[in-house]
XYZ file of C-alpha atoms in Angstrom:
743
model
C 0.000 0.000 0.000
C 2.848 2.351 0.801
C 4.241 2.154 -2.742
C 0.958 3.383 -4.196
C 0.520 6.278 -1.795
C 2.332 8.903 -3.925
C -0.045 8.286 -6.815
C -3.355 8.281 -4.914
C -3.664 12.065 -4.988
C -3.221 12.167 -8.769
C -6.547 10.440 -9.384
C -9.543 12.755 -9.133
C -13.059 11.389 -8.730
C -15.889 13.606 -9.969
C -19.640 13.356 -9.626
C -21.131 15.397 -12.468
C -24.903 15.549 -12.335
C -25.064 12.156 -10.614
C -22.658 10.393 -12.983
C -19.187 9.418 -11.746
C -16.009 10.253 -13.647
C -12.412 9.487 -12.824
C -9.463 11.299 -14.335
C -5.982 12.462 -13.472
C -5.034 15.698 -11.870
C -2.650 16.311 -14.741
C -5.524 16.149 -17.246
C -7.609 18.705 -15.358
C -4.625 21.047 -14.975
C -3.564 20.700 -18.606
C -5.124 24.042 -19.604
C -4.363 26.909 -17.198
C -6.910 29.319 -15.698
C -9.925 27.059 -15.987
C -12.693 26.049 -13.626
C -10.775 22.871 -12.807
C -7.476 24.557 -11.912
C -9.346 26.919 -9.593
C -11.228 23.997 -8.077
C -8.151 21.876 -7.424
C -6.132 24.804 -6.094
C -8.841 25.669 -3.585
C -9.624 29.111 -5.044
C -13.281 28.103 -5.271
C -15.115 25.920 -2.786
C -16.250 22.408 -3.645
C -18.912 19.949 -2.523
C -18.342 16.244 -2.080
C -20.798 13.364 -2.209
C -21.037 10.456 0.220
C -18.102 8.713 -1.500
C -15.817 11.731 -1.353
C -16.100 12.595 -5.050
C -16.183 16.275 -6.008
C -19.753 17.161 -6.982
C -20.364 19.396 -10.033
C -23.984 20.224 -10.810
C -23.743 20.232 -14.609
C -24.823 18.089 -17.555
C -22.837 14.804 -17.467
C -23.261 14.097 -21.199
C -21.704 17.402 -22.223
C -19.052 17.042 -19.539
C -17.900 13.737 -21.027
C -17.222 15.526 -24.334
C -15.263 18.249 -22.563
C -13.286 15.706 -20.535
C -12.356 13.822 -23.709
C -11.158 17.119 -25.177
C -8.891 17.647 -22.169
C -7.520 14.127 -22.602
C -6.986 14.024 -26.371
C -7.438 17.620 -27.603
C -10.001 16.195 -30.014
C -13.725 16.771 -30.002
C -16.640 14.767 -31.365
C -19.539 16.993 -32.442
C -21.740 14.156 -33.673
C -25.209 14.505 -32.139
C -24.173 17.485 -30.019
C -25.774 20.895 -29.980
C -22.984 23.335 -30.756
C -24.523 26.180 -28.759
C -25.019 24.004 -25.680
C -21.470 22.695 -25.863
C -20.116 26.220 -26.170
C -22.173 27.315 -23.171
C -20.680 24.538 -21.042
C -17.162 25.250 -22.315
C -17.628 28.881 -21.305
C -18.810 27.771 -17.873
C -15.629 25.724 -17.400
C -13.635 28.609 -18.944
C -11.770 26.411 -21.411
C -10.635 29.179 -23.749
C -9.092 27.058 -26.560
C -12.275 24.997 -26.880
C -14.500 28.083 -26.799
C -12.489 29.678 -29.614
C -12.833 26.574 -31.764
C -16.569 26.343 -31.162
C -17.056 30.020 -31.974
C -15.160 29.497 -35.210
C -17.452 26.585 -36.052
C -20.496 28.772 -35.434
C -19.138 31.592 -37.571
C -18.590 29.315 -40.548
C -22.286 29.773 -41.341
C -22.498 33.422 -40.230
C -21.145 36.527 -41.879
C -21.472 40.286 -41.507
C -22.167 40.273 -45.240
C -25.435 38.433 -44.518
C -27.132 35.698 -46.488
C -28.743 35.772 -49.913
C -31.633 37.897 -48.592
C -29.409 40.646 -47.198
C -29.617 43.602 -49.576
C -27.808 46.521 -48.001
C -26.694 48.425 -44.932
C -26.979 52.062 -43.887
C -24.634 53.096 -41.061
C -25.802 55.141 -38.078
C -26.115 58.839 -38.950
C -24.502 61.744 -37.178
C -26.525 63.075 -34.297
C -28.601 66.076 -35.335
C -27.861 69.414 -33.699
C -30.286 71.942 -32.293
C -31.808 74.212 -34.915
C -30.878 77.872 -34.575
C -33.948 80.084 -34.244
C -33.902 83.564 -35.816
C -34.798 86.146 -33.195
C -36.542 88.544 -35.558
C -38.596 86.139 -37.671
C -42.270 85.644 -36.893
C -44.967 83.696 -38.670
C -48.727 83.689 -38.596
C -51.098 80.857 -37.904
C -53.632 79.488 -40.318
C -57.302 79.289 -39.535
C -58.184 76.187 -37.591
C -61.427 74.801 -36.311
C -60.489 75.477 -32.699
C -59.931 79.237 -33.214
C -61.987 81.911 -34.898
C -61.478 81.921 -38.706
C -59.263 84.788 -39.761
C -57.620 85.206 -36.375
C -53.871 84.877 -36.023
C -51.335 84.254 -33.321
C -47.799 85.553 -33.655
C -45.139 83.272 -32.268
C -41.420 82.899 -32.967
C -40.684 80.347 -35.667
C -39.418 77.054 -34.300
C -40.247 77.867 -30.667
C -43.556 76.069 -30.531
C -42.670 73.165 -28.319
C -46.151 72.078 -27.455
C -46.139 73.682 -24.018
C -48.733 76.313 -24.955
C -52.071 74.946 -26.083
C -52.942 78.194 -27.814
C -50.447 77.652 -30.637
C -52.757 75.580 -32.794
C -50.940 75.900 -36.084
C -48.170 77.886 -37.752
C -46.913 78.312 -41.246
C -43.185 78.094 -41.800
C -41.223 80.467 -43.952
C -41.374 79.777 -47.641
C -37.712 80.410 -48.277
C -36.643 77.237 -46.536
C -33.376 76.370 -44.872
C -30.486 74.206 -45.897
C -30.680 70.743 -44.467
C -27.791 68.671 -43.282
C -27.229 66.511 -46.314
C -25.305 63.313 -45.945
C -23.286 61.564 -48.604
C -23.598 58.017 -47.336
C -24.390 55.882 -50.366
C -24.593 52.106 -50.219
C -26.351 49.941 -52.738
C -26.857 46.328 -53.692
C -25.461 43.970 -51.091
C -22.571 46.273 -50.298
C -21.410 46.678 -46.713
C -19.953 50.119 -45.985
C -16.283 50.366 -45.053
C -15.433 49.544 -41.461
C -15.451 53.194 -40.529
C -18.259 55.021 -38.793
C -18.442 58.499 -37.361
C -18.855 58.799 -33.648
C -21.055 61.755 -32.730
C -18.693 62.783 -29.940
C -15.218 61.437 -30.590
C -15.103 61.419 -34.414
C -12.522 58.696 -34.532
C -12.362 55.534 -36.646
C -13.750 52.463 -34.979
C -13.702 48.805 -35.876
C -16.960 47.227 -36.876
C -17.832 44.666 -34.246
C -20.864 42.801 -33.041
C -21.366 45.501 -30.466
C -20.321 48.417 -32.611
C -22.968 50.644 -31.062
C -21.203 50.690 -27.718
C -18.743 53.405 -28.724
C -21.525 55.500 -30.213
C -23.779 55.156 -27.209
C -20.991 55.686 -24.723
C -19.981 58.825 -26.575
C -23.496 60.213 -26.595
C -24.091 59.384 -22.977
C -21.397 61.870 -22.002
C -23.798 64.589 -23.076
C -26.537 63.301 -20.800
C -24.668 61.944 -17.796
C -22.592 63.829 -15.243
C -20.173 60.932 -14.844
C -18.749 61.461 -18.328
C -15.149 60.801 -17.391
C -15.827 57.159 -16.600
C -17.780 56.785 -19.825
C -15.011 58.325 -21.889
C -12.607 55.923 -20.289
C -14.723 53.003 -21.380
C -15.194 54.348 -24.880
C -11.498 54.933 -25.416
C -10.765 51.238 -25.061
C -12.542 50.336 -28.303
C -13.353 46.842 -29.448
C -11.466 44.198 -31.282
C -13.009 43.133 -34.560
C -12.575 39.557 -33.367
C -15.331 40.089 -30.845
C -16.099 36.386 -30.950
C -12.971 35.706 -28.941
C -14.492 37.513 -25.990
C -15.800 34.904 -23.571
C -18.611 37.142 -22.345
C -22.126 37.044 -23.761
C -22.019 40.103 -26.012
C -24.578 39.206 -28.686
C -27.134 41.627 -27.398
C -25.078 43.806 -25.127
C -26.049 46.942 -27.040
C -29.595 46.529 -25.797
C -28.354 45.724 -22.306
C -26.191 48.835 -22.288
C -29.133 50.914 -23.444
C -31.242 49.740 -20.496
C -28.435 50.300 -18.007
C -27.947 53.846 -19.242
C -31.655 54.532 -19.181
C -31.908 53.360 -15.572
C -28.724 55.069 -14.347
C -29.367 58.397 -16.061
C -32.983 58.248 -14.950
C -31.776 58.074 -11.367
C -29.573 61.125 -11.925
C -32.458 63.191 -13.269
C -35.007 61.882 -10.800
C -37.245 59.842 -13.112
C -35.824 56.338 -13.417
C -36.769 54.156 -16.336
C -38.398 56.721 -18.590
C -36.539 60.067 -18.575
C -33.899 59.188 -21.147
C -34.286 57.797 -24.645
C -31.358 56.272 -26.484
C -30.527 58.904 -29.130
C -29.191 56.353 -31.626
C -31.787 53.626 -31.259
C -34.068 53.459 -34.288
C -37.616 54.149 -33.132
C -39.716 54.154 -36.339
C -39.265 53.448 -40.059
C -41.731 54.667 -42.694
C -41.499 54.357 -46.481
C -43.237 55.685 -49.564
C -42.250 54.874 -53.158
C -38.425 55.027 -53.241
C -38.026 57.034 -50.041
C -37.680 55.936 -46.434
C -37.700 58.000 -43.255
C -35.953 56.726 -40.149
C -37.045 58.152 -36.842
C -34.751 58.350 -33.846
C -35.614 59.732 -30.434
C -34.986 63.383 -31.334
C -34.422 63.605 -35.096
C -35.313 61.921 -38.384
C -33.263 61.014 -41.457
C -34.554 60.560 -45.025
C -33.014 58.329 -47.685
C -33.766 58.032 -51.392
C -33.128 55.090 -53.729
C -31.445 55.911 -57.032
C -30.808 53.487 -59.859
C -27.112 54.208 -60.132
C -26.005 55.134 -56.609
C -28.368 53.095 -54.442
C -29.652 54.514 -51.165
C -28.512 58.056 -50.463
C -29.069 60.203 -47.395
C -31.004 63.306 -48.437
C -32.348 65.040 -45.369
C -31.756 65.157 -41.638
C -34.049 67.124 -39.389
C -32.965 69.513 -36.642
C -32.923 68.272 -33.077
C -36.386 67.951 -31.527
C -36.607 68.413 -27.773
C -39.567 66.074 -27.348
C -39.351 62.388 -28.162
C -40.680 61.676 -31.660
C -43.633 59.293 -31.574
C -45.103 59.122 -35.103
C -43.820 59.724 -38.652
C -45.508 60.142 -42.050
C -44.034 60.649 -45.532
C -45.428 61.465 -48.956
C -42.899 61.163 -51.780
C -45.392 62.002 -54.558
C -46.429 65.611 -54.018
C -45.661 66.581 -57.617
C -42.876 68.774 -58.938
C -41.525 71.864 -57.270
C -39.454 72.811 -54.267
C -41.601 70.761 -51.897
C -42.032 67.600 -53.932
C -41.789 65.494 -50.766
C -43.495 65.944 -47.416
C -42.335 64.586 -44.074
C -44.299 64.965 -40.844
C -43.619 63.982 -37.259
C -45.702 64.126 -34.110
C -44.870 64.297 -30.416
C -47.667 64.523 -27.912
C -50.384 66.653 -29.490
C -47.989 68.524 -31.785
C -47.551 67.833 -35.513
C -44.565 69.271 -37.363
C -44.405 69.304 -41.164
C -41.520 69.875 -43.589
C -41.366 70.131 -47.350
C -38.301 68.570 -48.965
C -36.941 69.057 -52.459
C -35.171 66.352 -54.466
C -31.838 67.923 -53.543
C -32.613 67.815 -49.827
C -33.495 71.455 -49.219
C -36.155 71.715 -46.534
C -38.952 74.182 -45.901
C -40.675 74.528 -42.548
C -44.354 74.208 -43.399
C -45.668 74.578 -39.876
C -46.339 73.206 -36.420
C -49.936 72.217 -35.725
C -51.824 71.159 -32.626
C -54.442 68.410 -32.359
C -54.944 69.248 -28.642
C -54.803 65.520 -27.768
C -52.074 62.942 -28.283
C -51.647 61.964 -31.939
C -52.020 58.206 -32.269
C -52.027 57.883 -36.076
C -50.266 60.106 -38.613
C -50.474 59.458 -42.364
C -51.048 61.010 -45.779
C -54.070 60.553 -48.041
C -53.018 62.072 -51.322
C -51.757 65.562 -50.522
C -53.644 65.690 -47.211
C -51.892 65.042 -43.925
C -54.200 63.347 -41.436
C -53.742 63.068 -37.670
C -56.065 60.893 -35.600
C -56.667 60.338 -31.920
C -58.717 57.458 -30.448
C -60.544 60.041 -28.353
C -62.344 61.191 -31.501
C -60.173 64.075 -32.641
C -59.348 64.459 -36.331
C -56.863 66.891 -37.874
C -56.326 67.495 -41.604
C -53.790 69.659 -43.450
C -54.317 70.313 -47.175
C -51.351 71.085 -49.419
C -53.296 73.319 -51.820
C -54.892 75.612 -49.273
C -52.180 75.351 -46.602
C -55.088 74.918 -44.191
C -55.066 72.976 -40.908
C -58.459 71.943 -39.621
C -59.486 69.914 -36.592
C -62.828 68.351 -35.852
C -64.405 66.215 -33.179
C -65.923 62.902 -34.285
C -66.978 59.787 -32.428
C -64.246 57.951 -30.466
C -62.195 56.092 -33.076
C -61.242 52.430 -32.658
C -59.894 51.681 -36.162
C -59.416 53.190 -39.598
C -58.474 52.325 -43.169
C -57.965 54.182 -46.426
C -58.977 53.418 -49.997
C -58.001 55.912 -52.648
C -59.124 59.294 -51.365
C -61.586 57.825 -48.838
C -60.904 57.610 -45.111
C -62.979 55.031 -43.242
C -63.366 55.312 -39.478
C -64.505 52.447 -37.259
C -65.916 53.935 -34.061
C -66.864 52.822 -30.584
C -70.566 53.350 -31.220
C -70.619 50.524 -33.775
C -70.708 52.808 -36.817
C -68.435 53.083 -39.825
C -67.980 56.638 -41.091
C -66.258 57.849 -44.230
C -64.702 61.106 -45.390
C -63.927 61.764 -49.055
C -60.611 63.613 -48.909
C -60.603 64.305 -52.638
C -63.479 66.715 -52.190
C -61.891 68.397 -49.203
C -61.887 71.373 -48.715
C -64.414 72.106 -51.464
C -67.159 70.295 -49.595
C -67.022 72.033 -46.260
C -69.960 73.005 -44.156
C -69.503 75.514 -41.349
C -65.773 74.799 -41.426
C -66.475 71.131 -40.664
C -65.461 68.052 -42.575
C -68.352 66.152 -44.073
C -68.353 62.960 -42.017
C -70.938 60.526 -43.348
C -72.253 57.425 -41.622
C -71.783 54.460 -43.939
C -72.889 51.453 -41.893
C -73.919 50.473 -38.376
C -73.101 47.114 -36.828
C -76.227 45.020 -36.135
C -75.192 44.552 -32.496
C -73.743 48.062 -32.085
C -70.392 46.521 -31.176
C -67.372 48.855 -31.394
C -65.551 48.412 -34.727
C -62.001 47.586 -33.639
C -60.552 46.633 -37.058
C -61.500 47.537 -40.618
C -60.275 46.794 -44.146
C -61.660 48.049 -47.442
C -61.149 46.388 -50.826
C -61.975 48.106 -54.110
C -62.512 45.567 -56.879
C -60.906 46.444 -60.197
C -63.240 47.613 -62.935
C -64.176 44.680 -65.154
C -64.494 44.835 -68.929
C -66.939 42.942 -71.110
C -66.123 41.166 -74.359
C -67.209 44.255 -76.295
C -64.667 46.348 -74.492
C -67.176 48.178 -72.321
C -66.895 48.354 -68.572
C -69.519 46.198 -66.890
C -69.497 48.432 -63.827
C -69.729 52.153 -63.689
C -67.390 52.152 -60.709
C -65.721 49.942 -58.129
C -67.496 47.306 -56.110
C -66.711 48.275 -52.519
C -66.077 45.448 -50.068
C -65.443 46.119 -46.398
C -64.392 43.612 -43.745
C -64.437 44.661 -40.115
C -64.013 43.141 -36.667
C -65.625 43.991 -33.348
C -64.938 43.745 -29.644
C -67.153 40.651 -29.399
C -64.850 38.781 -31.813
C -67.203 38.886 -34.811
C -65.834 39.404 -38.303
C -68.318 40.757 -40.855
C -68.081 41.458 -44.568
C -70.286 44.128 -46.140
C -70.486 44.984 -49.860
C -71.842 47.869 -51.896
C -72.544 47.888 -55.634
C -71.741 51.224 -57.316
C -75.264 51.386 -58.709
C -76.775 51.134 -55.208
C -74.653 53.714 -53.410
C -77.705 55.493 -52.080
C -78.945 52.360 -50.312
C -75.775 51.730 -48.293
C -73.700 48.547 -47.971
C -75.349 45.169 -47.443
C -74.205 42.548 -44.942
C -72.588 39.734 -46.913
C -71.105 37.295 -44.374
C -70.407 36.932 -40.643
C -67.781 34.848 -38.841
C -67.869 34.298 -35.069
C -64.751 32.217 -34.514
C -62.843 34.633 -32.256
C -63.546 34.743 -28.538
C -61.551 37.929 -28.004
C -61.724 41.398 -29.588
C -60.505 41.530 -33.172
C -57.433 43.742 -33.575
C -56.701 43.343 -37.289
C -58.610 42.322 -40.383
C -57.487 42.284 -44.019
C -59.582 41.524 -47.083
C -57.532 40.821 -50.202
C -58.158 39.335 -53.592
C -57.842 35.744 -52.393
C -58.047 35.733 -48.609
C -59.788 37.160 -45.584
C -57.439 37.326 -42.584
C -58.407 38.336 -39.055
C -56.375 38.639 -35.863
C -57.680 38.802 -32.302
C -55.933 40.034 -29.167
C -55.390 36.534 -27.755
C -51.672 36.537 -28.498
C -52.363 37.487 -32.106
C -54.493 34.473 -32.915
C -54.990 34.429 -36.698
C -57.843 32.934 -38.678
C -57.864 32.968 -42.465
C -60.412 32.075 -45.131
C -60.077 31.642 -48.870
C -62.666 33.775 -50.645
C -64.398 32.979 -53.922
C -64.776 35.637 -56.603
C -66.745 35.859 -59.817
C -65.613 38.567 -62.227
C -63.601 40.088 -59.426
C -66.510 40.299 -56.979
C -67.189 38.195 -53.892
C -69.370 35.212 -54.628
C -71.458 32.968 -52.396
C -70.847 29.917 -54.598
C -69.170 28.069 -53.014
C -68.396 30.891 -50.581
C -65.523 31.373 -48.166
C -63.685 28.285 -46.919
C -61.471 28.116 -43.791
C -57.788 28.176 -44.626
C -55.684 28.209 -41.433
C -55.509 28.968 -37.721
C -52.271 29.962 -36.018
C -50.683 32.501 -33.657
C -48.165 35.274 -34.187
C -46.902 35.378 -30.612
C -45.044 38.578 -29.811
C -44.081 39.030 -26.171
C -44.100 42.577 -24.859
C -41.840 44.279 -22.364
C -43.223 45.717 -19.146
C -42.313 49.262 -20.175
C -42.278 49.495 -23.986
C -41.601 52.788 -25.720
C -44.497 54.876 -27.021
C -43.588 54.089 -30.618
C -43.081 50.353 -29.997
C -46.545 49.297 -31.175
C -46.216 51.283 -34.401
C -42.671 50.241 -35.241
C -43.142 46.549 -34.351
C -46.559 45.875 -35.869
C -46.770 42.262 -37.055
C -48.897 43.053 -40.128
C -50.156 41.612 -42.376
C -48.155 43.523 -44.978
C -48.509 43.592 -48.746
C -50.771 44.724 -51.527
C -54.265 43.272 -51.642
C -53.639 41.620 -55.003
C -50.334 40.082 -53.892
C -49.072 37.628 -51.279
C -49.253 39.148 -47.811
C -46.950 38.308 -44.921
C -46.724 38.581 -41.168
C -43.462 39.651 -39.524
C -43.068 38.078 -36.097
C -40.780 39.543 -33.464
C -41.005 37.124 -30.575
C -39.177 38.910 -27.742
C -38.557 42.652 -27.218
C -34.790 42.474 -27.692
C -34.712 39.958 -30.530
C -32.077 40.141 -33.241
C -34.169 38.118 -35.668
C -37.588 38.226 -37.315
C -39.761 35.379 -38.582
C -41.496 36.127 -41.876
C -44.660 34.052 -42.381
C -47.371 33.864 -45.008
C -50.526 35.651 -43.889
C -52.749 33.059 -45.558
C -51.506 29.950 -43.714
C -48.734 31.002 -41.318
C -46.014 29.007 -43.069
C -42.494 30.273 -42.655
C -41.019 32.218 -45.548
C -37.637 33.028 -44.026
C -35.835 34.138 -40.881
C -34.097 37.504 -40.909
C -31.165 37.776 -38.530
C -29.203 40.964 -37.946
C -25.797 40.727 -39.607
C -24.110 42.458 -36.664
C -26.108 40.730 -33.922
C -27.754 43.963 -32.765
C -31.324 44.206 -31.522
C -34.052 44.868 -34.078
C -35.849 47.856 -32.596
C -38.146 48.678 -35.562
C -39.041 47.295 -38.965
C -41.050 48.192 -42.035
C -42.237 46.232 -45.089
C -42.372 48.231 -48.313
C -42.408 47.762 -52.064
C -40.060 50.060 -53.966
C -40.739 51.051 -57.536
C -38.795 49.408 -60.316
C -36.126 51.375 -62.122
C -36.512 52.825 -65.598
C -34.436 50.014 -67.062
C -36.167 47.487 -69.257
C -37.327 44.384 -67.437
C -37.108 45.986 -63.998
C -39.956 45.234 -61.627
C -40.937 46.505 -58.198
C -39.211 44.778 -55.318
C -40.455 44.286 -51.801
C -38.088 44.957 -48.939
C -38.013 44.612 -45.189
C -36.193 47.505 -43.571
C -34.969 46.765 -40.047
C -33.813 49.484 -37.664
C -31.445 48.496 -34.903
C -30.405 49.532 -31.434
C -27.037 50.723 -32.745
C -28.701 53.159 -35.159
C -28.086 51.247 -38.373
C -30.589 50.244 -41.054
C -30.430 46.825 -42.685
C -32.359 45.914 -45.830
C -33.695 42.504 -46.815
C -35.042 41.303 -50.147
C -38.544 39.992 -49.464
C -39.241 39.397 -53.160
C -36.380 36.910 -53.351
C -37.479 35.277 -50.094
C -40.982 34.699 -51.461
C -39.620 33.375 -54.754
C -37.410 30.904 -52.903
C -40.261 29.805 -50.648
C -42.414 28.993 -53.669
C -39.696 26.677 -54.946
C -39.534 24.740 -51.688
C -42.194 22.502 -50.238
C -43.980 24.390 -47.448
C -46.371 21.520 -46.752
C -43.949 19.842 -44.346
C -43.680 22.944 -42.170
C -46.389 22.519 -39.560
C -45.428 25.695 -37.745
C -43.967 28.776 -39.350
C -43.068 30.408 -36.044
C -40.070 29.675 -33.864
C -39.393 26.093 -32.880
C -39.180 25.230 -29.150
C -35.397 25.361 -29.381
C -35.465 28.763 -31.071
C -37.980 30.085 -28.559
C -35.914 28.965 -25.582
C -32.825 30.546 -27.076
C -34.629 33.876 -27.457
C -36.156 33.685 -23.987
C -32.648 33.494 -22.549
C -32.438 37.224 -23.310
C -35.529 38.070 -21.230
C -36.096 38.434 -17.522
C -38.669 35.808 -16.545
C -38.592 36.792 -12.877
C -42.386 36.953 -12.882
C -42.608 33.195 -13.367
C -44.511 31.055 -10.882
C -41.604 28.661 -10.334
C -41.268 27.770 -6.642
C -37.489 27.220 -6.844
C -35.718 30.285 -8.231
C -32.612 29.804 -10.312
C -29.453 30.153 -8.237
C -27.059 30.321 -11.182
C -25.827 33.817 -12.009
C -26.985 35.298 -15.301
C -24.851 38.307 -16.299
C -27.511 40.003 -18.438
C -30.560 39.395 -16.268
C -30.304 42.808 -14.612
C -30.541 44.534 -17.963
C -32.733 42.089 -19.863
C -36.201 43.082 -20.960
C -38.794 42.157 -18.372
C -41.858 40.568 -19.893
C -45.385 41.369 -18.855
C -46.792 39.014 -16.248
C -49.513 37.917 -18.681
C -46.822 36.891 -21.152
C -45.034 34.835 -18.522
C -48.310 33.171 -17.497
C -48.899 32.299 -21.140
C -45.464 30.685 -21.414
C -46.078 28.669 -18.256
C -49.440 27.557 -19.602
C -47.862 26.441 -22.869
C -45.145 24.567 -20.959
C -47.727 22.739 -18.853
C -49.668 21.812 -21.986
C -46.521 20.439 -23.634
C -45.743 18.340 -20.558
C -49.281 16.970 -20.448
C -49.192 16.007 -24.123
C -45.783 14.348 -23.782
C -46.842 12.345 -20.718
C -49.990 11.088 -22.429
């Protein structure tokens, strides 16, 4: 026994998750600065089982792979989840193995994106405060809330919404020079690895967390502890960010939340007093123009055939946080051929933009209540509030008019017609083409079109104008369009009403009713081939295939059920005001084309699931090329170029937490999906594995689990906290999965 005593201490017995392992001390100490060297040296405490073996509460199957790597420096990846193995290797701090696994993961990932990635727009320079001339005054236009002909003199640019009397102002007609950018990227071209920091103006390497330098630089303006922040920013990042053993995939979002909380404490209003100045809040598009909204400024880009996307206009700094954006890129020729509007609170601000980027301040208008919807109908700018307030600005008369209507629950547009679904169960319409010619006592002519049989509030509405049909003799069979309207109510009913152009005076007739939803309907879309409705029960979708005869709805054989699925999108406890607008799931697309849903599962996701609106099948998954959080997105079809054979292309524009814009080719994605068999895909949303991976980025502290997790999670303090109803839903789904598996 004495001759074996020197070797007894070299054999280490381990109990990993209940499974025993035996190895040598030399094997565990082969790689320095690991979990095992700290354990054997006594730097960290250890537990022992009844047999004296060191107990490690980890997965024994994965541990056996790691132990074999320590023995042979070889690794067998057959039947092993690469992400799980990397997570365990990071836990044991085996740096050589982690580097190899990261390299394996990056073999299929690239900052140049996949075949759907179309282009990249870098973060813009932060806009500066607009200088206000001290001697320039403007006069207000007549509005419904003040006496016609009266005027209020206020300094131009100083209407910040604090005085309710400033109902509307006209800007100077001379215009001011905008801050034009020269960032041009087109095709699938990634810009050079050089961005401009708004504070430091120094070159920086493009990394997975490239927004950290930008955000740290900007935070020096808002935080009193700027010296510490500058110290952090000066360190920079290595382009080989994958060699960092920390979890940095979504650290830009984590950093944003930490800053918001810390700076909120400084200014006395934690959690809501500071908005990330570089985080994309909203994206809107019209024709070949897009407008990107940040917290305090907007940037406009235009698509050209030869030079691709080019920055045209950047607004001055806005003190209030921008909540809504609208753009009209077809205002005709002239100095103000484009119109861009923003809203914050009850204020609406409007600019005219020329093709060269010169801007003209049209005016600042007041709806007197918070603007919930902002959009153009032709040359008219429309602002709506659910409380029943309606504001309209007309380009020809330069007139801003407000009017009180019934409380609004939904709306839709068709041509020059605005349809309003109201809480009293009525559908009203306003013909904007005849505004302001048809005005009565300075009021818009609001006409009641239809009343729900049960007087249920109309919470969703969609109008479809059938194309004019032509007979064999070349004459039009109809003297106008057949109007079809689908709407949903708070009781969950979905109704379809139709109106023949020859029976306009008699009002629409009820065509069909569906009562499949048990919760209020939030969305409804009537297209050429399908009727799609969504209720508020975690975006439960029902779809029907409609039958048409000569372009009109037909009862033979009538509508047939197509699909039932959910577009689950979990919400944060404290989402931004613009979150609902910038993260709307859809459906998107023209009524005579294939429509899609865009599913963002968790608040800080870096990927989107694109699914067919008709059946929920997956079209593609869009994943940020730099790993940053997708904070806003927009689906839009850009016009084809003047070149022969060019056709319009549909894009998905994603705005990110680091301020960048990434573009994705939806037309190509749909073409590829048609070539593949979608019948085998039973669920177009995230798989259980994908869902669990995304939920790792969220704080599920509201869960009903009786045994809280004791393992440290570095990002849990900054992760997005989900609403308690969302967590209850996840627990319910988990219990249902367990019940089905046990049976």
